[in-house]
Tab-separated table of C-alpha atoms in Angstrom:
chain	number	residue	atom	x	y	z
A	530	MET	CA	111.368	104.859	71.553
A	531	HIS	CA	108.321	104.794	69.311
A	532	ASP	CA	105.095	105.383	71.227
A	533	TYR	CA	101.721	105.446	69.506
A	534	GLU	CA	98.277	105.958	70.987
A	535	TYR	CA	95.984	105.770	67.960
A	536	PHE	CA	94.818	103.624	65.082
A	537	TYR	CA	94.401	104.819	61.513
A	538	ILE	CA	90.681	104.524	60.729
A	539	ASP	CA	88.480	106.390	58.256
A	540	GLY	CA	91.281	108.653	57.091
A	541	GLN	CA	92.215	109.940	60.534
A	542	TRP	CA	93.889	109.006	63.802
A	543	GLN	CA	91.325	107.210	65.934
A	544	LYS	CA	91.530	106.709	69.689
A	545	PRO	CA	91.233	102.990	70.557
A	546	ALA	CA	87.993	101.730	72.038
A	547	GLY	CA	89.889	99.673	74.628
A	548	THR	CA	92.952	100.069	76.806
A	549	LEU	CA	95.078	97.166	75.554
A	550	MET	CA	98.679	98.061	74.700
A	551	THR	CA	101.611	96.018	73.445
A	552	ASP	CA	105.221	96.630	74.401
A	553	VAL	CA	107.417	95.952	71.376
A	554	ALA	CA	110.720	94.397	72.438
A	555	SER	CA	113.853	94.453	70.325
A	556	PRO	CA	114.828	90.861	69.456
A	557	SER	CA	118.500	91.849	69.639
A	558	THR	CA	118.525	93.653	73.014
A	559	GLN	CA	115.249	92.445	74.603
A	560	GLU	CA	114.606	96.076	75.521
A	561	VAL	CA	111.302	97.797	74.820
A	562	VAL	CA	111.638	99.958	71.700
A	563	GLY	CA	108.025	101.052	71.323
A	564	ARG	CA	104.419	100.811	72.450
A	565	ALA	CA	101.230	100.669	70.438
A	566	PRO	CA	97.553	99.960	71.093
A	567	LEU	CA	95.893	96.634	70.382
A	568	GLY	CA	92.396	96.640	69.013
A	569	VAL	CA	89.214	95.165	70.447
A	570	ALA	CA	86.048	94.173	68.614
A	571	ASP	CA	84.714	97.751	68.679
A	572	ASP	CA	87.832	98.975	66.854
A	573	ILE	CA	87.333	96.321	64.180
A	574	ASP	CA	83.711	97.386	63.827
A	575	LEU	CA	84.766	101.014	63.294
A	576	ALA	CA	87.400	100.035	60.741
A	577	VAL	CA	85.117	97.683	58.782
A	578	ASP	CA	82.254	100.185	58.851
A	579	ALA	CA	84.591	102.871	57.485
A	580	ALA	CA	85.809	100.560	54.724
A	581	ARG	CA	82.242	99.500	53.956
A	582	ARG	CA	81.064	103.107	53.569
A	583	ALA	CA	84.078	103.959	51.458
A	584	PHE	CA	83.297	101.057	49.155
A	585	ASP	CA	79.500	101.315	49.022
A	586	GLN	CA	79.209	105.099	48.914
A	587	GLY	CA	82.646	106.626	48.451
A	588	PRO	CA	84.518	107.678	45.350
A	589	TRP	CA	87.343	105.104	45.359
A	590	PRO	CA	85.709	102.152	43.553
A	591	ARG	CA	83.990	104.582	41.183
A	592	MET	CA	87.190	106.304	40.104
A	593	SER	CA	88.854	105.307	36.864
A	594	PRO	CA	92.062	103.284	37.205
A	595	SER	CA	93.987	106.359	36.107
A	596	GLU	CA	92.430	108.493	38.833
A	597	ARG	CA	93.296	105.910	41.453
A	598	GLY	CA	96.756	105.618	39.948
A	599	VAL	CA	97.531	109.277	40.631
A	600	ILE	CA	96.911	108.756	44.348
A	601	LEU	CA	98.696	105.409	44.487
A	602	ARG	CA	101.796	106.936	42.925
A	603	ARG	CA	101.746	109.708	45.531
A	604	LEU	CA	101.517	106.993	48.182
A	605	ALA	CA	104.508	105.289	46.588
A	606	GLU	CA	106.509	108.520	46.719
A	607	SER	CA	105.760	108.921	50.427
A	608	LEU	CA	106.864	105.368	51.183
A	609	THR	CA	110.081	105.842	49.245
A	610	ALA	CA	110.812	109.025	51.181
A	611	ALA	CA	110.299	107.163	54.462
A	612	GLY	CA	112.587	104.294	53.487
A	613	GLU	CA	115.385	105.061	55.950
A	614	ALA	CA	112.993	105.500	58.864
A	615	ILE	CA	111.111	102.311	57.983
A	616	ALA	CA	114.407	100.392	57.905
A	617	ASP	CA	115.327	101.764	61.341
A	618	VAL	CA	112.063	100.692	62.931
A	619	MET	CA	112.079	97.283	61.252
A	620	THR	CA	115.609	96.648	62.514
A	621	ASP	CA	114.434	97.459	66.024
A	622	GLU	CA	111.169	95.524	66.076
A	623	VAL	CA	111.811	92.554	63.740
A	624	GLY	CA	115.552	92.080	64.266
A	625	THR	CA	116.413	91.618	60.598
A	626	THR	CA	119.535	93.404	59.429
A	627	ARG	CA	119.275	97.055	58.565
A	628	ALA	CA	121.057	96.397	55.269
A	629	ASN	CA	118.245	94.001	54.383
A	630	ASN	CA	115.516	96.347	55.586
A	631	LEU	CA	116.499	99.312	53.434
A	632	TRP	CA	114.675	97.869	50.419
A	633	ILE	CA	111.266	97.577	52.133
A	634	GLY	CA	110.002	101.101	51.460
A	635	GLN	CA	111.219	101.038	47.866
A	636	ALA	CA	109.760	97.579	47.249
A	637	GLY	CA	106.373	98.665	48.594
A	638	ALA	CA	106.480	101.725	46.378
A	639	GLY	CA	107.378	99.554	43.398
A	640	LEU	CA	104.354	97.334	43.991
A	641	LEU	CA	102.043	100.350	44.117
A	642	GLN	CA	103.408	101.652	40.831
A	643	TYR	CA	103.312	98.196	39.234
A	644	TYR	CA	99.653	97.610	40.048
A	645	ALA	CA	98.615	101.157	39.215
A	646	ASP	CA	100.098	100.585	35.754
A	647	MET	CA	98.429	97.183	35.450
A	648	ALA	CA	95.004	98.532	36.371
A	649	GLU	CA	95.313	101.240	33.737
A	650	ARG	CA	96.369	98.743	31.058
A	651	ASP	CA	93.657	96.226	31.877
A	652	GLY	CA	90.807	98.690	32.248
A	653	THR	CA	87.492	97.591	33.702
A	654	GLU	CA	85.482	96.457	30.675
A	655	GLU	CA	86.034	94.420	27.539
A	656	VAL	CA	83.671	93.425	24.735
A	657	ARG	CA	83.655	89.803	23.603
A	658	THR	CA	81.734	87.771	21.041
A	659	GLY	CA	80.009	84.572	22.162
A	660	LEU	CA	79.423	81.251	20.402
A	661	THR	CA	76.230	82.525	18.772
A	662	GLY	CA	77.804	85.745	17.575
A	663	THR	CA	76.241	87.767	20.397
A	664	GLU	CA	78.346	90.590	21.735
A	665	PHE	CA	78.591	91.000	25.476
A	666	THR	CA	80.545	93.074	27.968
A	667	VAL	CA	82.766	91.568	30.646
A	668	ARG	CA	83.333	93.858	33.615
A	669	HIS	CA	86.120	93.458	36.150
A	670	GLU	CA	84.826	94.933	39.403
A	671	PRO	CA	86.535	95.241	42.802
A	672	VAL	CA	85.695	92.410	45.174
A	673	GLY	CA	84.745	94.817	47.983
A	674	VAL	CA	86.062	95.210	51.527
A	675	VAL	CA	89.287	93.253	52.030
A	676	ALA	CA	90.663	92.098	55.374
A	677	ALA	CA	94.448	91.921	54.933
A	678	ILE	CA	96.224	89.972	57.683
A	679	VAL	CA	99.997	89.522	57.790
A	680	PRO	CA	102.587	87.993	60.159
A	681	TRP	CA	105.551	89.531	61.937
A	682	ASN	CA	108.515	88.390	59.831
A	683	SER	CA	108.354	91.074	57.106
A	684	PRO	CA	105.065	92.738	57.923
A	685	LEU	CA	105.049	95.936	55.893
A	686	PHE	CA	106.210	94.343	52.667
A	687	LEU	CA	103.799	91.419	53.043
A	688	LEU	CA	100.989	93.910	53.558
A	689	MET	CA	102.004	95.916	50.493
A	690	ALA	CA	101.762	92.712	48.425
A	691	LYS	CA	98.074	92.704	49.364
A	692	ILE	CA	97.005	96.324	49.495
A	693	ALA	CA	98.784	97.448	46.311
A	694	PRO	CA	96.692	95.215	44.014
A	695	ALA	CA	93.583	95.546	46.193
A	696	LEU	CA	93.635	99.350	46.090
A	697	ALA	CA	94.497	99.406	42.400
A	698	ALA	CA	91.455	97.199	41.750
A	699	GLY	CA	89.204	99.643	43.635
A	700	CYS	CA	88.805	97.697	46.875
A	701	THR	CA	88.873	99.178	50.348
A	702	VAL	CA	91.019	97.553	53.026
A	703	VAL	CA	91.153	96.815	56.735
A	704	ALA	CA	94.765	95.900	57.483
A	705	LYS	CA	95.416	93.887	60.628
A	706	ALA	CA	98.910	94.609	61.938
A	707	PRO	CA	100.630	91.860	63.979
A	708	GLU	CA	100.804	92.485	67.702
A	709	GLU	CA	104.544	91.657	67.751
A	710	THR	CA	105.509	94.210	65.057
A	711	PRO	CA	102.965	97.030	64.681
A	712	LEU	CA	105.327	100.006	64.581
A	713	GLU	CA	106.263	100.176	60.878
A	714	PHE	CA	102.580	100.300	59.879
A	715	TYR	CA	102.377	103.853	61.197
A	716	PHE	CA	104.613	104.964	58.327
A	717	LEU	CA	102.066	103.547	55.902
A	718	ALA	CA	99.261	105.442	57.649
A	719	GLU	CA	101.242	108.677	57.470
A	720	ALA	CA	101.955	108.052	53.794
A	721	ALA	CA	98.232	107.464	53.138
A	722	LEU	CA	97.407	110.791	54.774
A	723	ALA	CA	100.087	112.589	52.783
A	724	ALA	CA	98.898	111.000	49.519
A	725	GLY	CA	95.293	112.094	50.002
A	726	LEU	CA	93.850	108.577	50.046
A	727	PRO	CA	90.083	109.035	50.551
A	728	ALA	CA	88.687	108.356	54.016
A	729	GLY	CA	87.977	104.714	54.764
A	730	VAL	CA	89.894	103.293	51.813
A	731	LEU	CA	92.701	102.045	54.072
A	732	ASN	CA	92.285	101.337	57.779
A	733	ILE	CA	94.976	99.882	60.049
A	734	VAL	CA	94.439	98.180	63.412
A	735	ALA	CA	96.857	96.001	65.379
A	736	ALA	CA	95.238	93.088	67.179
A	737	ASP	CA	95.800	89.693	68.758
A	738	ARG	CA	94.591	86.385	67.333
A	739	LYS	CA	91.172	86.477	68.975
A	740	VAL	CA	90.339	89.908	67.580
A	741	SER	CA	91.846	88.928	64.228
A	742	GLU	CA	89.360	86.064	64.045
A	743	TYR	CA	86.588	88.548	64.768
A	744	LEU	CA	87.735	90.499	61.706
A	745	VAL	CA	87.719	87.347	59.569
A	746	ARG	CA	84.168	86.549	60.675
A	747	HIS	CA	82.893	90.111	60.237
A	748	SER	CA	79.844	90.287	57.971
A	749	GLY	CA	81.101	93.532	56.449
A	750	VAL	CA	84.208	91.854	54.978
A	751	ASP	CA	83.945	90.485	51.419
A	752	LYS	CA	87.385	88.894	51.136
A	753	VAL	CA	90.150	87.778	53.473
A	754	SER	CA	93.771	87.804	52.303
A	755	PHE	CA	96.003	86.065	54.831
A	756	THR	CA	99.707	85.338	55.094
A	757	GLY	CA	100.855	83.217	58.013
A	758	SER	CA	100.986	79.726	59.413
A	759	THR	CA	99.234	76.773	57.849
A	760	ARG	CA	97.482	76.114	61.148
A	761	ALA	CA	95.921	79.578	61.205
A	762	GLY	CA	95.204	79.324	57.479
A	763	ARG	CA	93.117	76.204	58.019
A	764	THR	CA	90.982	78.045	60.559
A	765	ILE	CA	90.546	81.067	58.320
A	766	GLY	CA	89.762	78.916	55.292
A	767	SER	CA	87.131	77.045	57.285
A	768	ILE	CA	85.458	80.271	58.411
A	769	CYS	CA	85.463	81.758	54.929
A	770	GLY	CA	84.221	78.527	53.397
A	771	SER	CA	81.281	78.454	55.792
A	772	ASP	CA	80.399	82.046	54.895
A	773	LEU	CA	81.197	81.636	51.164
A	774	LYS	CA	83.594	84.540	51.632
A	775	ARG	CA	86.421	85.030	49.135
A	776	VAL	CA	89.772	84.007	50.591
A	777	SER	CA	93.409	83.716	49.569
A	778	LEU	CA	95.981	82.045	51.800
A	779	GLU	CA	99.776	82.279	51.599
A	780	LEU	CA	100.955	79.745	54.162
A	781	GLY	CA	103.958	77.739	55.275
A	782	GLY	CA	106.684	76.042	53.319
A	783	LYS	CA	109.408	73.417	53.463
A	784	SER	CA	111.000	74.141	50.127
A	785	ALA	CA	113.550	71.848	48.524
A	786	ALA	CA	116.744	72.758	46.703
A	787	VAL	CA	117.113	69.848	44.277
A	788	VAL	CA	120.814	69.460	43.527
A	789	LEU	CA	121.547	67.205	40.535
A	790	ASP	CA	124.818	65.338	40.165
A	791	ASP	CA	126.277	67.802	37.639
A	792	ALA	CA	125.495	70.915	39.689
A	793	ASP	CA	128.097	73.626	40.237
A	794	LEU	CA	129.387	73.463	43.811
A	795	ASP	CA	129.834	77.204	44.339
A	796	THR	CA	126.346	78.016	43.029
A	797	VAL	CA	124.730	75.474	45.344
A	798	VAL	CA	126.622	76.821	48.342
A	799	GLN	CA	125.696	80.395	47.468
A	800	TYR	CA	121.982	79.641	47.429
A	801	ALA	CA	122.089	77.352	50.448
A	802	LEU	CA	122.956	80.572	52.260
A	803	ALA	CA	121.186	83.262	50.236
A	804	GLY	CA	118.032	81.224	49.619
A	805	GLY	CA	117.976	78.949	52.606
A	806	ILE	CA	119.449	80.155	55.865
A	807	VAL	CA	120.034	83.921	55.690
A	808	PRO	CA	116.689	85.497	54.584
A	809	ASN	CA	114.873	87.092	57.519
A	810	ASN	CA	117.278	85.353	59.909
A	811	GLY	CA	115.877	82.042	58.685
A	812	GLN	CA	112.293	83.148	59.324
A	813	ALA	CA	111.052	82.999	55.731
A	814	CYS	CA	108.309	80.748	54.403
A	815	MET	CA	109.977	80.528	50.971
A	816	ALA	CA	113.378	79.467	52.353
A	817	LEU	CA	115.151	76.510	50.746
A	818	THR	CA	115.566	74.595	53.991
A	819	ARG	CA	115.697	71.067	52.524
A	820	ILE	CA	118.836	70.558	50.438
A	821	LEU	CA	118.533	67.361	48.383
A	822	LEU	CA	122.064	66.251	47.460
A	823	PRO	CA	123.228	63.477	45.063
A	824	ARG	CA	124.502	60.598	47.167
A	825	ALA	CA	127.723	60.279	45.164
A	826	ARG	CA	128.637	63.898	45.926
A	827	TYR	CA	126.915	64.187	49.302
A	828	GLU	CA	130.036	64.647	51.428
A	829	GLU	CA	131.522	67.146	48.974
A	830	PHE	CA	128.436	69.362	49.072
A	831	ALA	CA	127.851	68.872	52.798
A	832	GLN	CA	131.394	69.931	53.680
A	833	ALA	CA	131.227	73.003	51.424
A	834	ILE	CA	127.840	74.106	52.788
A	835	THR	CA	128.998	73.559	56.366
A	836	SER	CA	132.173	75.559	55.797
A	837	ALA	CA	130.192	78.440	54.284
A	838	VAL	CA	127.623	78.498	57.091
A	839	LYS	CA	130.439	78.621	59.636
A	840	THR	CA	131.591	81.926	58.125
A	841	LEU	CA	128.236	83.678	58.582
A	842	LYS	CA	128.391	86.627	60.945
A	843	VAL	CA	125.681	86.417	63.594
A	844	GLY	CA	125.110	89.519	65.663
A	845	ASP	CA	123.634	92.962	66.080
A	846	PRO	CA	121.311	93.682	63.139
A	847	TRP	CA	122.497	97.290	63.172
A	848	ASP	CA	126.075	96.259	62.325
A	849	GLU	CA	126.832	96.490	58.618
A	850	ASP	CA	128.712	93.187	58.534
A	851	THR	CA	126.020	91.161	60.316
A	852	GLN	CA	124.410	88.561	58.070
A	853	ILE	CA	122.039	86.894	60.527
A	854	GLY	CA	120.330	88.590	63.434
A	855	PRO	CA	118.137	87.220	66.220
A	856	LEU	CA	114.844	85.393	66.075
A	857	ILE	CA	111.723	87.441	66.744
A	858	SER	CA	111.058	86.292	70.322
A	859	GLU	CA	112.055	83.961	73.117
A	860	ARG	CA	109.103	81.752	72.188
A	861	GLN	CA	110.375	81.432	68.625
A	862	ARG	CA	113.901	80.647	69.813
A	863	ASP	CA	112.500	77.926	72.084
A	864	ARG	CA	110.596	76.510	69.114
A	865	VAL	CA	113.701	76.382	66.909
A	866	GLU	CA	115.806	74.871	69.677
A	867	GLY	CA	113.098	72.236	70.117
A	868	TYR	CA	113.458	71.257	66.467
A	869	ILE	CA	117.238	71.077	66.797
A	870	ALA	CA	116.828	68.708	69.748
A	871	ALA	CA	114.318	66.654	67.752
A	872	GLY	CA	116.782	66.323	64.865
A	873	LEU	CA	119.464	64.984	67.165
A	874	ALA	CA	117.011	62.621	68.844
A	875	GLU	CA	116.055	61.137	65.476
A	876	GLY	CA	119.667	60.462	64.560
A	877	ALA	CA	120.665	63.402	62.376
A	878	ARG	CA	124.119	64.940	62.907
A	879	ILE	CA	125.012	68.599	63.372
A	880	THR	CA	128.047	69.715	61.388
A	881	THR	CA	127.881	73.326	62.570
A	882	GLY	CA	125.743	75.328	64.951
A	883	GLY	CA	123.089	73.829	67.173
A	884	GLY	CA	123.465	76.208	70.095
A	885	ARG	CA	123.494	79.878	70.994
A	886	PRO	CA	126.293	82.135	69.725
A	887	ASP	CA	129.097	82.981	72.126
A	888	GLY	CA	129.383	86.578	73.239
A	889	LEU	CA	125.740	87.491	72.677
A	890	GLU	CA	124.328	87.594	76.185
A	891	ARG	CA	121.189	89.482	75.202
A	892	GLY	CA	118.858	88.796	72.327
A	893	TRP	CA	117.094	85.712	71.014
A	894	TYR	CA	119.915	84.302	68.924
A	895	VAL	CA	120.404	80.805	67.544
A	896	GLU	CA	123.508	79.644	65.702
A	897	PRO	CA	122.999	78.867	61.998
A	898	THR	CA	122.724	75.090	62.008
A	899	VAL	CA	123.375	72.383	59.419
A	900	PHE	CA	122.118	68.817	59.804
A	901	THR	CA	123.541	65.908	57.794
A	902	GLY	CA	122.395	62.314	57.762
A	903	VAL	CA	118.813	63.499	57.465
A	904	ASP	CA	116.066	61.148	56.339
A	905	ASN	CA	113.168	62.864	54.582
A	906	ASN	CA	110.747	61.360	57.103
A	907	MET	CA	112.377	63.105	60.049
A	908	LYS	CA	110.567	65.929	61.806
A	909	ILE	CA	113.229	68.448	60.779
A	910	ALA	CA	112.664	67.474	57.129
A	911	GLN	CA	108.876	67.569	57.211
A	912	GLU	CA	107.910	70.481	59.468
A	913	GLU	CA	108.548	74.182	59.007
A	914	ILE	CA	111.154	75.225	61.570
A	915	PHE	CA	111.187	78.952	60.753
A	916	GLY	CA	114.755	79.459	61.848
A	917	PRO	CA	118.313	79.239	60.429
A	918	VAL	CA	118.411	75.453	60.119
A	919	LEU	CA	119.266	73.409	57.006
A	920	ALA	CA	118.554	69.700	56.498
A	921	LEU	CA	120.860	67.969	53.990
A	922	ILE	CA	119.150	64.902	52.506
A	923	PRO	CA	120.738	62.405	50.066
A	924	HIS	CA	118.996	61.278	46.877
A	925	ASP	CA	119.668	58.573	44.306
A	926	GLY	CA	119.095	60.313	41.003
A	927	ASP	CA	116.647	62.699	39.372
A	928	ASP	CA	113.516	60.608	39.859
A	929	ASP	CA	114.326	59.992	43.503
A	930	ALA	CA	115.044	63.685	44.024
A	931	VAL	CA	111.638	64.589	42.577
A	932	ARG	CA	110.004	61.982	44.814
A	933	LEU	CA	111.684	63.437	47.895
A	934	ALA	CA	110.879	67.018	46.903
A	935	ASN	CA	107.204	66.087	46.527
A	936	ASP	CA	107.139	64.023	49.714
A	937	SER	CA	106.004	66.995	51.783
A	938	ALA	CA	102.759	68.474	53.002
A	939	TYR	CA	103.967	71.782	51.585
A	940	GLY	CA	104.544	73.132	48.089
A	941	LEU	CA	105.578	76.783	48.209
A	942	GLY	CA	109.025	77.265	46.672
A	943	GLY	CA	112.022	75.345	45.404
A	944	ALA	CA	114.965	75.306	43.036
A	945	VAL	CA	116.877	72.917	40.787
A	946	PHE	CA	120.637	73.058	40.316
A	947	SER	CA	122.249	71.560	37.202
A	948	LYS	CA	124.581	72.561	34.381
A	949	ASP	CA	122.080	71.035	31.941
A	950	ALA	CA	119.231	73.539	31.494
A	951	GLU	CA	116.901	71.052	29.782
A	952	ARG	CA	117.406	68.508	32.527
A	953	ALA	CA	116.817	71.133	35.211
A	954	PHE	CA	113.568	72.264	33.575
A	955	GLU	CA	112.341	68.665	33.382
A	956	VAL	CA	112.835	68.296	37.109
A	957	ALA	CA	111.291	71.713	37.818
A	958	ARG	CA	108.172	70.727	35.876
A	959	GLU	CA	107.736	67.620	38.031
A	960	VAL	CA	108.005	69.251	41.451
A	961	ARG	CA	104.589	70.131	42.907
A	962	THR	CA	105.279	73.619	44.158
A	963	GLY	CA	104.162	77.163	43.396
A	964	THR	CA	107.541	78.571	42.326
A	965	MET	CA	110.794	77.004	41.162
A	966	GLY	CA	114.179	78.495	40.431
A	967	ILE	CA	116.826	77.225	38.031
A	968	ASN	CA	120.367	77.456	39.446
A	969	GLY	CA	119.186	80.052	41.919
A	970	TYR	CA	116.166	81.321	43.735
A	971	ALA	CA	115.293	85.003	43.545
A	972	PRO	CA	111.538	85.474	42.980
A	973	ASP	CA	110.437	88.435	40.886
A	974	PHE	CA	107.549	90.436	42.287
A	975	GLY	CA	106.017	90.597	38.836
A	976	ALA	CA	105.678	86.808	38.781
A	977	PRO	CA	102.872	84.972	40.564
A	978	GLY	CA	103.856	83.207	43.762
A	979	GLY	CA	101.948	80.972	46.122
A	980	GLY	CA	101.492	77.430	47.205
A	981	PHE	CA	100.338	73.975	46.301
A	982	LYS	CA	98.936	71.661	48.995
A	983	ALA	CA	99.215	72.988	52.570
A	984	SER	CA	101.158	76.036	51.387
A	985	GLY	CA	98.005	77.904	50.508
A	986	ILE	CA	95.271	78.866	48.085
A	987	GLY	CA	95.577	81.524	45.386
A	988	ARG	CA	98.522	83.569	44.160
A	989	GLU	CA	100.112	86.881	45.051
A	990	MET	CA	102.204	89.121	42.790
A	991	GLY	CA	101.922	89.324	39.038
A	992	LYS	CA	98.591	89.589	37.220
A	993	GLU	CA	97.241	86.663	39.225
A	994	GLY	CA	97.810	88.708	42.370
A	995	PHE	CA	95.670	91.475	40.874
A	996	ASP	CA	92.808	89.312	39.664
A	997	ILE	CA	92.111	87.846	43.125
A	998	TYR	CA	90.809	91.281	44.144
A	999	ARG	CA	88.336	91.495	41.259
A	1000	GLU	CA	84.967	89.921	40.499
A	1001	THR	CA	83.857	89.189	36.946
A	1002	LYS	CA	80.456	90.350	35.727
A	1003	THR	CA	78.907	89.660	32.312
A	1004	ILE	CA	76.439	92.125	30.774
A	1005	PHE	CA	74.724	90.804	27.661
A	1006	GLY	CA	75.029	93.811	25.414
A	1007	VAL	CA	77.433	96.585	24.591
A	1008	ALA	CA	77.313	100.017	26.166
A	1009	PRO	CA	76.222	102.680	23.678
A	1010	ALA	CA	78.862	105.141	22.601
A	1011	ARG	CA	78.741	108.435	24.423
A	1012	GLY	CA	78.077	111.395	22.183
């Protein structure tokens, strides 16, 4: 049982201003595994004020990148040391498999080190020569106070993708933890204390949607970085647009695996599972949930994918051989089951799954499900289900496959499968999406990722994920050399 009574604000444990608490239930047992406070507007005010002081008056944005890097690397060491404990808590509160969760602490540490190195390489000033021969200085300055808001499906890692570049750039941060999964954020707070992060540089408050919107609207926030649903992203984008506040949005997806007629069967099957139905128990925005199959080989691929999905072990996320655990909540299971019913109502056929697993009386489980006979206009092909459900859609050649892949409101991820690399790259170039894989889909955290269309605005990871936390200033002149 993990019980917490405080928030992390201004470099210390802060008693909440209100009395709201959230009971965190295990998705696999439905039992309460922890309790944590939920913030009210006064808590957000304290956190933003602390971040504002730390940015306007504190040492953090005025340190050199190397000085910040020393502290960020200590923070990375603390996260690495807490890796086992973080995996335990994530298994309890998110329901993803412990084997999957073991990489979270190390991945967060890797991002801190990566961006500390990048900040040192880039520096903060460069001298350029203009069209008239005039020399001028271009400064890269931190954007200011960042509100970082993440969802429940992989909360700590998604937050690290924001705070690592933001802190490396010299920003200060108010992190909004999701009310469903706030427990693992306490390890980050403890790591920040151990690393000697200056007061106010990082502040962490869990809150519901109403209080989260208060944070987005707060006049003390310079930039909002949000990962979550497209619906919430539209609201946040509207608020930030009205206030001319910097914003980046990493939103939903309905990514297509484009299988060409010469594709290797085993490779396609592997990534239908590893890239489509298994990650985060199917609750992953980047998942390849639309599988576009050549009509001439449709039955061959459909049978192989169905057979492979049937072998997946669904069960207790603590068991080493479990491949898919439960969904996050009863509400999410109801949502996924609603989509399964909608697929059947529209005429698609289930080749495996569609119900609840036998023998699992507790927990919010759904069987991994494969639909065949799917038309790209069906609800299950157009809307993000956020569960272990695949839609197998036939296509009539490369051009038709590209048309189907692009016939979506989303454009987050995708992959092309072919034995002909040149042909695969041609197709990849034509698909309107933020990332594409060739004969696989395993994004690298050093590469920019993000969405076209309703999948978001801006990029995370890579250099692009660093630059969104910096403003550019031009000074006409060159600083004199220091004697």
